[in-house]
């Protein structure tokens, strides 16, 4: 992920949950907030309800890959937190990608065709 830094601080996650915009899908919930920084910051949350460590890590890998493949089409200068739901583990990747792009577009984070370099 070339233009993205990890979100790690608990207070940053809480700020996004309380003050950020959100979009919900059956696979995940996305919270975002514009920051004006030159790079995006990404945080991924997988709760214990998803299952054991193997399942949680699989969910994290899938979400990280979704973000990585769409990173070039996203607006920069935002904090993004993705909260995994249980369907993300077993869902088809095409469905996950379609849902991810839909939610990013809904939040205004997907660049239009005119804005792309």
Short mmCIF file of C-alpha atoms in Angstrom, two decimals:
data_model
loop_
_atom_site.label_atom_id
_atom_site.label_comp_id
_atom_site.label_asym_id
_atom_site.label_seq_id
_atom_site.Cartn_x
_atom_site.Cartn_y
_atom_site.Cartn_z
CA UNK A 1 0.00 0.00 0.00
CA UNK A 2 1.96 2.83 -1.42
CA UNK A 3 0.12 5.93 -0.17
CA UNK A 4 -1.31 4.55 3.05
CA UNK A 5 -0.18 4.51 6.67
CA UNK A 6 -1.63 2.30 9.43
CA UNK A 7 -3.94 3.64 12.11
CA UNK A 8 -2.85 2.16 15.43
CA UNK A 9 -3.93 4.44 18.26
CA UNK A 10 -7.16 3.61 20.08
CA UNK A 11 -8.21 7.27 20.32
CA UNK A 12 -7.95 7.61 16.52
CA UNK A 13 -10.30 4.65 16.04
CA UNK A 14 -12.75 6.07 18.60
CA UNK A 15 -12.68 9.50 16.92
CA UNK A 16 -13.63 7.89 13.60
CA UNK A 17 -16.43 5.87 15.18
CA UNK A 18 -17.95 8.95 16.78
CA UNK A 19 -17.28 11.73 14.25
CA UNK A 20 -16.75 9.95 10.94
CA UNK A 21 -19.22 9.05 8.21
CA UNK A 22 -20.13 5.39 7.88
CA UNK A 23 -21.37 2.97 5.23
CA UNK A 24 -22.68 -0.51 5.97
CA UNK A 25 -22.64 -3.68 3.88
CA UNK A 26 -23.24 -7.33 4.78
CA UNK A 27 -19.46 -7.89 4.72
CA UNK A 28 -18.09 -4.88 6.61
CA UNK A 29 -18.70 -1.40 7.97
CA UNK A 30 -16.52 1.46 6.72
CA UNK A 31 -15.92 4.63 8.73
CA UNK A 32 -14.11 7.57 7.16
CA UNK A 33 -13.17 11.15 7.91
CA UNK A 34 -11.25 13.68 5.84
CA UNK A 35 -8.01 14.85 7.47
CA UNK A 36 -6.19 16.89 4.84
CA UNK A 37 -3.00 14.84 5.20
CA UNK A 38 -1.11 13.93 2.02
CA UNK A 39 -1.70 10.21 2.66
CA UNK A 40 -4.58 8.00 3.74
CA UNK A 41 -4.52 6.15 7.04
CA UNK A 42 -6.14 2.71 7.25
CA UNK A 43 -7.28 0.70 10.24
CA UNK A 44 -8.84 -2.75 10.16
CA UNK A 45 -10.85 -4.18 13.05
CA UNK A 46 -11.78 -7.84 13.47
CA UNK A 47 -13.69 -8.73 16.61
CA UNK A 48 -13.65 -11.98 18.55
CA UNK A 49 -17.14 -12.79 17.21
CA UNK A 50 -15.54 -13.65 13.85
CA UNK A 51 -13.90 -16.74 15.29
CA UNK A 52 -10.42 -17.89 16.15
CA UNK A 53 -7.16 -16.16 15.20
CA UNK A 54 -6.96 -17.96 11.86
CA UNK A 55 -10.36 -16.63 10.75
CA UNK A 56 -9.65 -13.11 12.03
CA UNK A 57 -6.33 -13.00 10.18
CA UNK A 58 -7.99 -14.26 6.99
CA UNK A 59 -10.56 -11.46 7.26
CA UNK A 60 -7.78 -8.89 7.78
CA UNK A 61 -5.84 -10.16 4.75
CA UNK A 62 -8.92 -10.05 2.53
CA UNK A 63 -9.82 -6.51 3.61
CA UNK A 64 -6.24 -5.29 3.20
CA UNK A 65 -6.15 -6.73 -0.31
CA UNK A 66 -9.48 -5.09 -1.19
CA UNK A 67 -8.11 -1.75 -0.09
CA UNK A 68 -4.79 -2.29 -1.87
CA UNK A 69 -6.39 -3.08 -5.22
CA UNK A 70 -8.64 -0.01 -5.07
CA UNK A 71 -6.08 2.35 -3.52
CA UNK A 72 -5.23 4.09 -6.80
CA UNK A 73 -8.88 5.05 -7.30
CA UNK A 74 -9.35 6.59 -3.85
CA UNK A 75 -9.19 10.20 -2.71
CA UNK A 76 -6.14 10.95 -0.57
CA UNK A 77 -6.18 12.68 2.82
CA UNK A 78 -8.65 10.47 4.69
CA UNK A 79 -8.69 8.21 7.71
CA UNK A 80 -10.50 4.93 6.98
CA UNK A 81 -11.46 2.18 9.41
CA UNK A 82 -12.95 -1.08 8.13
CA UNK A 83 -14.80 -3.26 10.64
CA UNK A 84 -15.11 -6.87 9.47
CA UNK A 85 -18.35 -8.82 9.71
CA UNK A 86 -18.53 -12.61 9.68
CA UNK A 87 -19.55 -12.87 6.01
CA UNK A 88 -16.21 -11.40 4.90
CA UNK A 89 -14.46 -14.69 5.66
CA UNK A 90 -16.55 -16.88 3.35
CA UNK A 91 -17.87 -14.36 0.80
CA UNK A 92 -16.80 -14.51 -2.83
CA UNK A 93 -14.02 -12.03 -3.58
CA UNK A 94 -15.94 -10.49 -6.51
CA UNK A 95 -18.89 -9.74 -4.22
CA UNK A 96 -16.56 -8.26 -1.61
CA UNK A 97 -14.88 -6.04 -4.19
CA UNK A 98 -18.19 -4.84 -5.63
CA UNK A 99 -19.51 -4.06 -2.17
CA UNK A 100 -16.28 -2.28 -1.17
CA UNK A 101 -16.36 -0.04 -4.25
CA UNK A 102 -20.07 0.72 -3.68
CA UNK A 103 -19.47 1.77 -0.08
CA UNK A 104 -16.43 3.88 -0.98
CA UNK A 105 -18.46 5.63 -3.68
CA UNK A 106 -21.29 6.23 -1.20
CA UNK A 107 -18.79 7.86 1.19
CA UNK A 108 -17.34 10.01 -1.60
CA UNK A 109 -13.90 8.42 -1.46
CA UNK A 110 -13.86 6.97 -4.97
CA UNK A 111 -12.42 9.25 -7.62
CA UNK A 112 -14.55 9.91 -10.67
CA UNK A 113 -13.18 9.15 -14.15
CA UNK A 114 -12.30 12.84 -14.72
CA UNK A 115 -10.29 13.07 -11.49
CA UNK A 116 -8.01 10.11 -12.19
CA UNK A 117 -4.45 11.01 -13.22
#
